[in-house]
mmCIF file of N, CA and C in Angstrom:
data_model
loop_
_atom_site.group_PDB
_atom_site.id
_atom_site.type_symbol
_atom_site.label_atom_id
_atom_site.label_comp_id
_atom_site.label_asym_id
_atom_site.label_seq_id
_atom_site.Cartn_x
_atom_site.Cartn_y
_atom_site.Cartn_z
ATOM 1 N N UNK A 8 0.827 -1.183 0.000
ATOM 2 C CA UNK A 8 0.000 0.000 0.000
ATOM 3 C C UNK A 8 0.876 1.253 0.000
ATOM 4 N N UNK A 9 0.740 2.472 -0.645
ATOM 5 C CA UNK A 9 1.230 3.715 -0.820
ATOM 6 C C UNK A 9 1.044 4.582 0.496
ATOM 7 N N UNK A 10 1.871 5.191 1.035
ATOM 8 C CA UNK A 10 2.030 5.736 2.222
ATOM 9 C C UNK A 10 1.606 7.237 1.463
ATOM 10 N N UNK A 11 0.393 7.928 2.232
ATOM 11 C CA UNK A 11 -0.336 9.316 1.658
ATOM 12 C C UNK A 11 0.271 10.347 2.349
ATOM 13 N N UNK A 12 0.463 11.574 2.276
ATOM 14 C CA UNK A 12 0.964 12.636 2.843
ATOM 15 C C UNK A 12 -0.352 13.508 2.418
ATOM 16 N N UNK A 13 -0.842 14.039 3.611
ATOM 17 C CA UNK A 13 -2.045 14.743 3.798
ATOM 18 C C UNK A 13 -1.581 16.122 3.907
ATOM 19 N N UNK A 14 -2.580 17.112 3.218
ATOM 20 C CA UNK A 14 -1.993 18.829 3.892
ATOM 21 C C UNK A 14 -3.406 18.822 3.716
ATOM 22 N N UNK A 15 -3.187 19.891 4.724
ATOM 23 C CA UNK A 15 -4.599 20.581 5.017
ATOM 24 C C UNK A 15 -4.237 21.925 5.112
ATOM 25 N N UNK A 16 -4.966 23.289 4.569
ATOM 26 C CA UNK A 16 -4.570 24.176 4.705
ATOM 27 C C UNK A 16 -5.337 25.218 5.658
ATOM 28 N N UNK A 17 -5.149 26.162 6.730
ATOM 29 C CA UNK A 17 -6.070 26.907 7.427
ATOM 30 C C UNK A 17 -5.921 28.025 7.597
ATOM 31 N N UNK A 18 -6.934 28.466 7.389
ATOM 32 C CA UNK A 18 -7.075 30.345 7.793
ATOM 33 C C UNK A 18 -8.005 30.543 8.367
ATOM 34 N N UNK A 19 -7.754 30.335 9.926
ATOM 35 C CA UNK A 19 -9.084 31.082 10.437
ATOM 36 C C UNK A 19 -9.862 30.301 10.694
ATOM 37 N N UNK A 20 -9.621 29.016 10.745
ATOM 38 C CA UNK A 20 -10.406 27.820 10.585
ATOM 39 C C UNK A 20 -10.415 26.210 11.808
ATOM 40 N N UNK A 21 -9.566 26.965 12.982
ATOM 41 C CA UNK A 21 -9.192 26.159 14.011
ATOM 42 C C UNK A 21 -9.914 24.912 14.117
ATOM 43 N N UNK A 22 -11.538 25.206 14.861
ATOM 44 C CA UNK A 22 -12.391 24.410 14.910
ATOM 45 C C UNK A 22 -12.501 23.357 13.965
ATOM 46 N N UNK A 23 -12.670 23.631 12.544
ATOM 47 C CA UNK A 23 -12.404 22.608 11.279
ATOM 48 C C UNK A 23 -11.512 22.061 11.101
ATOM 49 N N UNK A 24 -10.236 22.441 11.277
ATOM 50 C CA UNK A 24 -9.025 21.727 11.124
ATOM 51 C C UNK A 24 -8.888 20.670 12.262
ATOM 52 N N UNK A 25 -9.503 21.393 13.509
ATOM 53 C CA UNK A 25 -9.238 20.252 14.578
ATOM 54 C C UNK A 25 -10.271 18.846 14.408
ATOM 55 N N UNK A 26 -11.179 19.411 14.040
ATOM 56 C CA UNK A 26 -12.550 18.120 13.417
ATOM 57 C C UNK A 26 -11.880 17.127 12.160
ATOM 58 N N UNK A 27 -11.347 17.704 11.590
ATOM 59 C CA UNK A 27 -10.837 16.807 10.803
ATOM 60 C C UNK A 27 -9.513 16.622 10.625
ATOM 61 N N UNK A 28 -8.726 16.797 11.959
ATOM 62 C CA UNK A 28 -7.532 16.096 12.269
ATOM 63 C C UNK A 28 -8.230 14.742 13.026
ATOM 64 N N UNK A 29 -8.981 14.620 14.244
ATOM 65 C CA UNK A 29 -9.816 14.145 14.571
ATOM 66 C C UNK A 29 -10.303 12.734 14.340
ATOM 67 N N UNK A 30 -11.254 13.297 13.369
ATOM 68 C CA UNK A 30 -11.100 11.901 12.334
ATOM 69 C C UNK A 30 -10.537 11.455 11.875
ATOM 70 N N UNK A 31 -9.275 12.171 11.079
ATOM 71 C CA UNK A 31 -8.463 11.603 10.892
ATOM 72 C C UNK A 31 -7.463 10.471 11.658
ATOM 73 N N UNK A 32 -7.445 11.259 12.839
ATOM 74 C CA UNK A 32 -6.677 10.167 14.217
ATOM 75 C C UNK A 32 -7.606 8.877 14.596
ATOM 76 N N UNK A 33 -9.116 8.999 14.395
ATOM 77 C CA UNK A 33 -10.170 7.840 14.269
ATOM 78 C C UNK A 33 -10.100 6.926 13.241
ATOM 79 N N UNK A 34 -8.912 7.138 12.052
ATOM 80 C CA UNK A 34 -9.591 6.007 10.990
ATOM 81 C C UNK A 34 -9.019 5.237 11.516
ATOM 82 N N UNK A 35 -9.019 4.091 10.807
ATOM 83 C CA UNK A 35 -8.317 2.842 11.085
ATOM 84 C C UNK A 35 -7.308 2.904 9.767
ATOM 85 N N UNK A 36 -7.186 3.423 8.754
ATOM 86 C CA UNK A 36 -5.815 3.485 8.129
ATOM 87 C C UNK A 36 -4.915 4.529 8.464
ATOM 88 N N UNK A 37 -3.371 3.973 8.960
ATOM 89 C CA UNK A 37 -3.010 4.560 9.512
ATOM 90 C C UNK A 37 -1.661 5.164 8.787
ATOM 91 N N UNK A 38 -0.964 4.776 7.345
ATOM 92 C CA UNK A 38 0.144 5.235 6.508
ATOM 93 C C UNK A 38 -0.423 6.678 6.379
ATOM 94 N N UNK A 39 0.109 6.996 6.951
ATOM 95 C CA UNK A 39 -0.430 8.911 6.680
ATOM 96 C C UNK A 39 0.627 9.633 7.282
ATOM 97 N N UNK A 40 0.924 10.757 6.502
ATOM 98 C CA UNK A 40 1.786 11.607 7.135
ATOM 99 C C UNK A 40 0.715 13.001 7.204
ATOM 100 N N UNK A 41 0.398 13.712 7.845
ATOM 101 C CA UNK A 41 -0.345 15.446 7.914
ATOM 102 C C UNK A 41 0.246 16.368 8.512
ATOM 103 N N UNK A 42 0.718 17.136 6.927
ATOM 104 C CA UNK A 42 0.941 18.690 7.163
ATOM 105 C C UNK A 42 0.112 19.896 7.144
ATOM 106 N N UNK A 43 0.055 20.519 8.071
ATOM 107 C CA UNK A 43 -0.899 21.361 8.326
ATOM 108 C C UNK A 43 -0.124 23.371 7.667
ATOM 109 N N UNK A 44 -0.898 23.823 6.988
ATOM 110 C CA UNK A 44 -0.185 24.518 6.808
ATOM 111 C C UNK A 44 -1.130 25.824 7.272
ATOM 112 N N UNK A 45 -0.739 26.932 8.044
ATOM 113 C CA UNK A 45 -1.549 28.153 8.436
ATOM 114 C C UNK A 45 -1.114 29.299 7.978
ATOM 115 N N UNK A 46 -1.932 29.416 6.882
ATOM 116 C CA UNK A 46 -1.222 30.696 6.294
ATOM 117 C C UNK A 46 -2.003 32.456 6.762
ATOM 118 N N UNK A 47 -1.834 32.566 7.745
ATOM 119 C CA UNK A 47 -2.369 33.621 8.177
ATOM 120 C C UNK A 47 -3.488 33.906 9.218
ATOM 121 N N UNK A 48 -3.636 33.286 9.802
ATOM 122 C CA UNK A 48 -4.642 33.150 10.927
ATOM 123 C C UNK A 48 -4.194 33.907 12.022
ATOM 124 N N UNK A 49 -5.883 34.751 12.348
ATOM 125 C CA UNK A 49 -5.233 35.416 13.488
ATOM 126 C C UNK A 49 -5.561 35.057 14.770
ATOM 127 N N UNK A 50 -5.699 33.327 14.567
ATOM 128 C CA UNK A 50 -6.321 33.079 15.742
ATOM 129 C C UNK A 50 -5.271 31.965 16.637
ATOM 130 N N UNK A 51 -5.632 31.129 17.285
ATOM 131 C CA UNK A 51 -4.247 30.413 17.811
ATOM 132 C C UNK A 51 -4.124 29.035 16.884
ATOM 133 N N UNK A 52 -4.353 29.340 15.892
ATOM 134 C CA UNK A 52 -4.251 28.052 15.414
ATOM 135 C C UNK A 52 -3.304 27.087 15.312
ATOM 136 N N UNK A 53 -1.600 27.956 15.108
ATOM 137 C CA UNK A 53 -0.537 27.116 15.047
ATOM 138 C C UNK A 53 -0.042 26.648 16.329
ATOM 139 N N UNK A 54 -0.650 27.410 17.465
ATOM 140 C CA UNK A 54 -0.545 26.988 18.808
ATOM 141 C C UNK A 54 -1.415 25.818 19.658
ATOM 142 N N UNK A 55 -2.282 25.764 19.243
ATOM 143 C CA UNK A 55 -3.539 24.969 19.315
ATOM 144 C C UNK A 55 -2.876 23.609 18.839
ATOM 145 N N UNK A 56 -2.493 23.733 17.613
ATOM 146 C CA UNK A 56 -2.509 22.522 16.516
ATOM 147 C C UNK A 56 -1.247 21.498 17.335
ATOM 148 N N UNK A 57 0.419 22.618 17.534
ATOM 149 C CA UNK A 57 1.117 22.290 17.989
ATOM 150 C C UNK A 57 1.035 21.135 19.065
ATOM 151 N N UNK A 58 0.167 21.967 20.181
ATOM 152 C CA UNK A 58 -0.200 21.408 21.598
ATOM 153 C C UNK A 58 -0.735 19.939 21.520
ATOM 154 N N UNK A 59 -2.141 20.128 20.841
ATOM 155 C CA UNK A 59 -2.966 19.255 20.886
ATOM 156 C C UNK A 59 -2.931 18.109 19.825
ATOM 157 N N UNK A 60 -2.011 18.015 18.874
ATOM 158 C CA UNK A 60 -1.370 17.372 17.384
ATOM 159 C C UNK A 60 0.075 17.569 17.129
ATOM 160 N N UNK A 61 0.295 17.004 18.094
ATOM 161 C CA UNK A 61 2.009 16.879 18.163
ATOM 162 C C UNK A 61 2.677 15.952 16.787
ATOM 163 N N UNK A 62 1.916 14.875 16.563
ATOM 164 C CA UNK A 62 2.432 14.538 15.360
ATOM 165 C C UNK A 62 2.279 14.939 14.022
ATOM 166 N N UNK A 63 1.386 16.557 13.964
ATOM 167 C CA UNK A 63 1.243 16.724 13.199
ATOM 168 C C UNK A 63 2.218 18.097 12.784
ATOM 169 N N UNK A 64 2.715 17.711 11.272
ATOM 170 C CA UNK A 64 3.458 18.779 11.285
ATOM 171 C C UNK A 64 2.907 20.291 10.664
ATOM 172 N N UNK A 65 3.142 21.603 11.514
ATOM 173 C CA UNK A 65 2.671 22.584 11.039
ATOM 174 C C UNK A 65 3.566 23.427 10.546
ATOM 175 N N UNK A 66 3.058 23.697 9.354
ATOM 176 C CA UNK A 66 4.069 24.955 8.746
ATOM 177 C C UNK A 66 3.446 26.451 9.118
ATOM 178 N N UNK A 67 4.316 27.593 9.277
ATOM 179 C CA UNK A 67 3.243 28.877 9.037
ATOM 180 C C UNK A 67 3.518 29.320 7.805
ATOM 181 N N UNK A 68 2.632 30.185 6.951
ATOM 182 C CA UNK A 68 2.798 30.663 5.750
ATOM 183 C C UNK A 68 2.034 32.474 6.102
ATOM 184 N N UNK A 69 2.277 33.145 4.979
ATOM 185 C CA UNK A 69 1.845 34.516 4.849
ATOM 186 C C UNK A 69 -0.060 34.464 4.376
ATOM 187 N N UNK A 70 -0.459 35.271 4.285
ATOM 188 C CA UNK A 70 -1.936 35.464 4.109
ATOM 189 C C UNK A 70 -1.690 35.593 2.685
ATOM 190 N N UNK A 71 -0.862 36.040 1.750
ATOM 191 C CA UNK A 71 -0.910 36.255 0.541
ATOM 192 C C UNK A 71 -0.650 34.762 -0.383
ATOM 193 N N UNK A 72 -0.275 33.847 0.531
ATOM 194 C CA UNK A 72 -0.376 32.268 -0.381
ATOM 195 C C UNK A 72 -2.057 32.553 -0.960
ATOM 196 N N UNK A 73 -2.974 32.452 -0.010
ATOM 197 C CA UNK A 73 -4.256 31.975 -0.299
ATOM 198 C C UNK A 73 -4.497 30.060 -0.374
ATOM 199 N N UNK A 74 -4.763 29.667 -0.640
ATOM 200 C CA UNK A 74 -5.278 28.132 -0.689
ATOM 201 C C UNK A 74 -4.148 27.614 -1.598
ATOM 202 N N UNK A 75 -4.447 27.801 -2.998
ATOM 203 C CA UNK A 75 -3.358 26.953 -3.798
ATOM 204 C C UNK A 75 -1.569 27.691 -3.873
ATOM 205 N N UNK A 76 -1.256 28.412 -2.986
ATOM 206 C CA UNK A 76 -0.229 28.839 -2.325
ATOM 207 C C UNK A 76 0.330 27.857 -1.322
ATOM 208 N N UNK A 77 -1.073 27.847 -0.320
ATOM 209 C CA UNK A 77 -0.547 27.258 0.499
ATOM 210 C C UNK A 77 -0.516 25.773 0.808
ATOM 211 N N UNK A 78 -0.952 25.100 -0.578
ATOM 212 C CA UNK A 78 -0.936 23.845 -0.565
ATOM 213 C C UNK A 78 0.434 23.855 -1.491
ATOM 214 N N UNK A 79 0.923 24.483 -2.262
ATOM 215 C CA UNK A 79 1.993 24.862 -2.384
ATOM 216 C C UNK A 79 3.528 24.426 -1.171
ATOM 217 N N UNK A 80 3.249 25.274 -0.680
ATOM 218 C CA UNK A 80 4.077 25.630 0.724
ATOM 219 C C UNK A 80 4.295 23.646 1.112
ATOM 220 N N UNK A 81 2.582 23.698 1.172
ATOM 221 C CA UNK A 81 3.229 21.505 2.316
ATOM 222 C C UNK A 81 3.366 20.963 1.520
ATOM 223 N N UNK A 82 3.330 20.941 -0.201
ATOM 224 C CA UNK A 82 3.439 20.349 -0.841
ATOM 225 C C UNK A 82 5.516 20.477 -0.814
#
């Protein structure tokens, strides 16, 4: 089986990202790597994520990526 590398990208979006880190930690397939990338949030998100998703890796990015920037960036 192919080992997946997940990004997820957030702005502003704590609550969602944490819901579907979440599930993610619920599946039962487990070859996954998730990079989280926060490109501009003014909320605690990269602090949050850090704390509570230690295996997950977070990048920060600028507000001017936007989405396909910042899938860019974890890519």
């Amino acid at each position: 089986m192919t080992r997946l590398h997940i990004i997820i990208t957030d702005f502003n979006g704590y609550a969602q990202t944490r819901s579907c880190l979440k599930a993610l930690s619920a599946s039962r397939y487990r070859d996954f790597t998730i990079t989280v990338v926060d490109h501009g949030s003014t909320e605690a998100t990269f602090t949050g994520l850090t704390k509570e998703f230690p295996e997950v890796k977070c990048l920060k990015g600028s507000p001017e990526l936007w989405w396909t920037g910042a899938n860019n960036l974890g890519i």
